[in-house]
CSV table of C-alpha atoms and ligand atoms in Angstrom, one decimal:
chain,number,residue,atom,x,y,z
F,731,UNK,CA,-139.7,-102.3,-160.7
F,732,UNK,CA,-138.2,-105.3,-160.0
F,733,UNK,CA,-139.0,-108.4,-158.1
F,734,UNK,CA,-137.8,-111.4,-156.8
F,735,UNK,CA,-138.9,-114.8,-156.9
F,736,UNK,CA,-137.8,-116.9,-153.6
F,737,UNK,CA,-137.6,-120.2,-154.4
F,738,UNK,CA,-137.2,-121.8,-150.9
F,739,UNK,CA,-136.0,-126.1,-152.0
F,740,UNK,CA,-138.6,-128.2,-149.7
F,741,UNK,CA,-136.6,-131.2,-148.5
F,742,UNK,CA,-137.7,-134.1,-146.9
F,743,UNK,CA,-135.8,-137.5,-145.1
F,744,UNK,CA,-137.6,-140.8,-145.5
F,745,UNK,CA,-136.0,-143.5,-144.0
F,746,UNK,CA,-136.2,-147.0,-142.8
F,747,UNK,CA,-135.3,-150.4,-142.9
F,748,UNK,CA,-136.2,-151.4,-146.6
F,749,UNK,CA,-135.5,-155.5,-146.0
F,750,UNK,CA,-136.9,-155.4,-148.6
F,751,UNK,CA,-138.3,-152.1,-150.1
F,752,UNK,CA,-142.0,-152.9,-151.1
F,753,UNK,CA,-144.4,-151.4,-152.9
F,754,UNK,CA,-145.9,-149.6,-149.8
F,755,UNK,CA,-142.4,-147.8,-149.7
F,756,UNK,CA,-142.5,-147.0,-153.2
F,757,UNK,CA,-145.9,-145.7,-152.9
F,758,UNK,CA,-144.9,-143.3,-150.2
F,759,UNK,CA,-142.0,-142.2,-152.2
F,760,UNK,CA,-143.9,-141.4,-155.6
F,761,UNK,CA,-146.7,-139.3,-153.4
F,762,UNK,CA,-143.9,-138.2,-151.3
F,763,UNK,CA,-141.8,-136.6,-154.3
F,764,UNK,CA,-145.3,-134.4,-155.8
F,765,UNK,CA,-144.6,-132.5,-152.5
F,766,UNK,CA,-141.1,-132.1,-152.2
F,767,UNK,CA,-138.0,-131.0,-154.4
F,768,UNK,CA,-135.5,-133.2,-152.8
F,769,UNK,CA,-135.9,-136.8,-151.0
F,770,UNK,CA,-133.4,-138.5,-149.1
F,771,UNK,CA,-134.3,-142.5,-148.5
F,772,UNK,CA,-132.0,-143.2,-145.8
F,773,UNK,CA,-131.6,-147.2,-145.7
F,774,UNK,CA,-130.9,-147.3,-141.7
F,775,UNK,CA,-128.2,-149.6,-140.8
F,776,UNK,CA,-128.8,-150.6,-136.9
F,777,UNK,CA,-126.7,-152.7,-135.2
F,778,UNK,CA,-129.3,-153.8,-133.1
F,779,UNK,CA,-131.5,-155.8,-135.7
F,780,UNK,CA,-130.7,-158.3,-137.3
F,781,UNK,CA,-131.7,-157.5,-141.1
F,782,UNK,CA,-131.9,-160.3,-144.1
F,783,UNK,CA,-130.3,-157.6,-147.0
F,784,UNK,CA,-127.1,-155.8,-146.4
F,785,UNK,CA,-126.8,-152.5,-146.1
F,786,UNK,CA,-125.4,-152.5,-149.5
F,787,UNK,CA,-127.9,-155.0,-151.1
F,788,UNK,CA,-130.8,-152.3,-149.7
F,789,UNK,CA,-129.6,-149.4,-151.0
F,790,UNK,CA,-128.6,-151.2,-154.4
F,791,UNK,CA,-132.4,-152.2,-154.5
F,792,UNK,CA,-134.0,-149.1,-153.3
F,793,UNK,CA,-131.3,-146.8,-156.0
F,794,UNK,CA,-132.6,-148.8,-158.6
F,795,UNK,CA,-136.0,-148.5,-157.6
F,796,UNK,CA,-135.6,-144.7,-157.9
F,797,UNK,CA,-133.4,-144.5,-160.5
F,798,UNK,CA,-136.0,-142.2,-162.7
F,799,UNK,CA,-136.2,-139.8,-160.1
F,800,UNK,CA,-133.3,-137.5,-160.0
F,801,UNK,CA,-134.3,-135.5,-156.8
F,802,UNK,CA,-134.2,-138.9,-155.1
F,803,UNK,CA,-131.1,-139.6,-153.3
F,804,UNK,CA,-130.4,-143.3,-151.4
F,805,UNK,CA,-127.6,-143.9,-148.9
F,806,UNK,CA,-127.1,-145.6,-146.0
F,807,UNK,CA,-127.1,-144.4,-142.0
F,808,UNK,CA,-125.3,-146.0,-138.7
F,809,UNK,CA,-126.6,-143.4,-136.7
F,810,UNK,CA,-129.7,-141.0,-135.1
F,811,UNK,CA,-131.4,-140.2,-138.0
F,812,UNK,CA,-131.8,-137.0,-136.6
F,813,UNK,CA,-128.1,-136.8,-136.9
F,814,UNK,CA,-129.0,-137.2,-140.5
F,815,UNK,CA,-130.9,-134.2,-140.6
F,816,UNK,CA,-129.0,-132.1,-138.8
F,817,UNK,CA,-125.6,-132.7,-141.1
F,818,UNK,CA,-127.9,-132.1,-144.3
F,819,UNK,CA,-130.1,-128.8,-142.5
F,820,UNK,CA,-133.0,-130.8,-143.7
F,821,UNK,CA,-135.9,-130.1,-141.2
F,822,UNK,CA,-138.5,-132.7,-142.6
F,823,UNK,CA,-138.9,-136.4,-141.7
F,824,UNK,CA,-141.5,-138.3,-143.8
F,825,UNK,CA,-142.8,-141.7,-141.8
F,826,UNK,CA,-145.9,-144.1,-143.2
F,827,UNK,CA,-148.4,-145.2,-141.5
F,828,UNK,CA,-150.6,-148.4,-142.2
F,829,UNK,CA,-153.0,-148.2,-138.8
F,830,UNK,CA,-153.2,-147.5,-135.6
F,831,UNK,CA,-150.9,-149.8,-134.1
F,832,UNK,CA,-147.7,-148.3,-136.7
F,833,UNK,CA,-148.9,-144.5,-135.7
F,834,UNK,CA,-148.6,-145.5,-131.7
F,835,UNK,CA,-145.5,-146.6,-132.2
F,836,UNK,CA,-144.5,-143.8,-134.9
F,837,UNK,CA,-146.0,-141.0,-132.5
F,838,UNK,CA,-143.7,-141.8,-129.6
F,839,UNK,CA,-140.6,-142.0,-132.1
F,840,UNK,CA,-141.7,-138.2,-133.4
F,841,UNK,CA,-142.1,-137.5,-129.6
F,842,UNK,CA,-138.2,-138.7,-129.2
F,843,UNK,CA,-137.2,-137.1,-132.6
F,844,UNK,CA,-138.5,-133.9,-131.0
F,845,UNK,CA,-136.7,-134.0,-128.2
F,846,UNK,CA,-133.0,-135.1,-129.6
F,847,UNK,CA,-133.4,-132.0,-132.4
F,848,UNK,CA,-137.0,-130.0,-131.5
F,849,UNK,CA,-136.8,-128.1,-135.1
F,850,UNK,CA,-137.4,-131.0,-136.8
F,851,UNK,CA,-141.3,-132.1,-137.6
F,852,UNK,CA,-142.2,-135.4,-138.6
F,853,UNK,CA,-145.2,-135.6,-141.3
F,854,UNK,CA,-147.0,-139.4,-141.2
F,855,UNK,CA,-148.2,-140.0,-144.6
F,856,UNK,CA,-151.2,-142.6,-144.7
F,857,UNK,CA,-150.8,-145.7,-146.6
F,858,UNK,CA,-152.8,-146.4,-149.8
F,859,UNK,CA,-155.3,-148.8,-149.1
F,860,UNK,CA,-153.9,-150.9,-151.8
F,861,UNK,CA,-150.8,-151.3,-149.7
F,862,UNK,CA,-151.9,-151.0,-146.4
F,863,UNK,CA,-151.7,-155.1,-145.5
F,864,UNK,CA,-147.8,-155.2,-147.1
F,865,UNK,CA,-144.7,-155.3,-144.6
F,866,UNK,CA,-141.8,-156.5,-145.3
F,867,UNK,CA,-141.4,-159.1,-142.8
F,868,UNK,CA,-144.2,-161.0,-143.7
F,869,UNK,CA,-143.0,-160.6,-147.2
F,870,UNK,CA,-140.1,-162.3,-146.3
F,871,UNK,CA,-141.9,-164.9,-144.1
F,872,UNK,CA,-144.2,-165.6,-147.4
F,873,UNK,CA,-140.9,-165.6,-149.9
F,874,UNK,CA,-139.0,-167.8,-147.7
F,875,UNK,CA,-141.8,-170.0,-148.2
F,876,UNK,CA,-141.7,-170.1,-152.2
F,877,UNK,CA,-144.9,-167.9,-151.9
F,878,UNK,CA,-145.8,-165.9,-154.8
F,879,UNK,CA,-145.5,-162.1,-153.5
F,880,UNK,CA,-145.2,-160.5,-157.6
F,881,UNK,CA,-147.9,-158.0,-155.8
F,882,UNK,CA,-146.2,-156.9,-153.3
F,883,UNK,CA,-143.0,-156.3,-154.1
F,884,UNK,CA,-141.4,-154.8,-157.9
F,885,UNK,CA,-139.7,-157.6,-159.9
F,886,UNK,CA,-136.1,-156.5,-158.8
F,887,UNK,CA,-136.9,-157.4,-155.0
F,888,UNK,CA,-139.0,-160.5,-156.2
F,889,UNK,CA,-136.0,-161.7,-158.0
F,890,UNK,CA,-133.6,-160.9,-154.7
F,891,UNK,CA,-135.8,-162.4,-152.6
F,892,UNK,CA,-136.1,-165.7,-154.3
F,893,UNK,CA,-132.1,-165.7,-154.6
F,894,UNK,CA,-131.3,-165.1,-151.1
F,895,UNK,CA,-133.8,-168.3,-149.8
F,896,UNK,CA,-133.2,-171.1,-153.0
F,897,UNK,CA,-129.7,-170.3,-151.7
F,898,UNK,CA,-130.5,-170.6,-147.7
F,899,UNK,CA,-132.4,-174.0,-148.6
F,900,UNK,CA,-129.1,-176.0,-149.7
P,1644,ADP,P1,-138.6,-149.3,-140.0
P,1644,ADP,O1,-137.7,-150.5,-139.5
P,1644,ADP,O2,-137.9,-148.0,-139.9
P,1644,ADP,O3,-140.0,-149.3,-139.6
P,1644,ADP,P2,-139.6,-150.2,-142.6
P,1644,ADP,O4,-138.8,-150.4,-143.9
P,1644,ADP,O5,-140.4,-151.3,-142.1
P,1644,ADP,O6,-138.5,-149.6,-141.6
P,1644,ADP,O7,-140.6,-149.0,-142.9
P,1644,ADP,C1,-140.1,-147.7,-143.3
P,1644,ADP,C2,-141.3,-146.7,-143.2
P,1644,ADP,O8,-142.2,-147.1,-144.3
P,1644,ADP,C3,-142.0,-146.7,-141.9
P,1644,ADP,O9,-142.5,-145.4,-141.6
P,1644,ADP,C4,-143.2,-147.6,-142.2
P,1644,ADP,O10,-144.3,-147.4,-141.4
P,1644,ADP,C5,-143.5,-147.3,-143.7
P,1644,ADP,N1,-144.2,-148.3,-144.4
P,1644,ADP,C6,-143.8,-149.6,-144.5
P,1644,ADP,N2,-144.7,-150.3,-145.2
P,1644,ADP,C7,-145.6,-149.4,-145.6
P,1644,ADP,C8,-146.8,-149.5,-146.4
P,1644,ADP,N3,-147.3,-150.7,-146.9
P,1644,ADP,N4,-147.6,-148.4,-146.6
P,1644,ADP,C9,-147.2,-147.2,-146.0
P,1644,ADP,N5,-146.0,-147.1,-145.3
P,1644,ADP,C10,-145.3,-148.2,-145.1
């Protein structure tokens, strides 16, 4: 008799800002990847916020930050994210969550997700408690201050970070 395996590819969307991808976002992507096959970080490029990394420097970081990972694919979005998943048939969107205040605000964006493309389900993943107090704009706020944030953020970013503000100080 024979028989056929059905190997149906799970594929997930995780996107965001990344100014500057942290360790919380790396966290989410390494727990993130034991549950999927494929993972597309989608570095969102809104023209509404004003962002200290260009598109360009965020996805450079967040590739190499990946770069062991060959089911991980990085690139860069001007539009709905939903848009996103529609063009790839992905049906998956993968958010964090660090507390209550980021699930209120994550809940009503599902709720608005769900209503542009109602096929698609958003999971919230929960941060690791080691991670939960890390966001990138008080990274920034703490590295434009010369503090030390080596814990926070992998060496690459550090390194970025520390470029982009000795060079906003002259
Ligand atoms: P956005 O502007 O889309 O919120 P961010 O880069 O700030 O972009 O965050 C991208 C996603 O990663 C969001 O779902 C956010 O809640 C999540 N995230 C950010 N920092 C952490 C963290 N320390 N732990 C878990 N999830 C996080």
């Amino acid at each position: 008799m024979l028989s056929y395996a059905l190997f149906i590819m799970l594929r997930a969307v995780f996107p965001g800002s990344f100014d500057p991808p942290t360790y919380g976002h790396i966290n989410i992507i390494e727990r993130a990847v034991e549950i999927f096959d494929e993972l597309h970080i989608i570095v969102a490029v809104n023209r509404e916020k004003k962002y200290l990394f260009s598109p360009e420097e965020r996805v450079a970081m967040m590739r190499n930050l990946v770069s062991h990972w060959s089911n991980v694919h990085v690139d860069m979005w001007d539009s709905l994210i939903v848009n996103y998943l529609s063009k790839e048939n992905i049906k998956v969107l993968i958010r964090g969550v660090r507390g209550v205040s980021d699930f209120a605000y994550e809940f009503d964006l599902s709720m608005m997700n769900k209503g542009l493309n109602p096929s698609i389900e958003t999971i919230f993943m929960t941060t690791d408690p080691k991670y939960f107090i890390l966001r990138s704009s008080a990274i920034k706020e703490l590295a434009s201050f010369g503090g030390d944030v080596s814990t926070m953020v992998p060496p690459i970013v550090a390194e970025a970070l520390k470029k982009k503000y000795d060079r906003a100080s002259f």
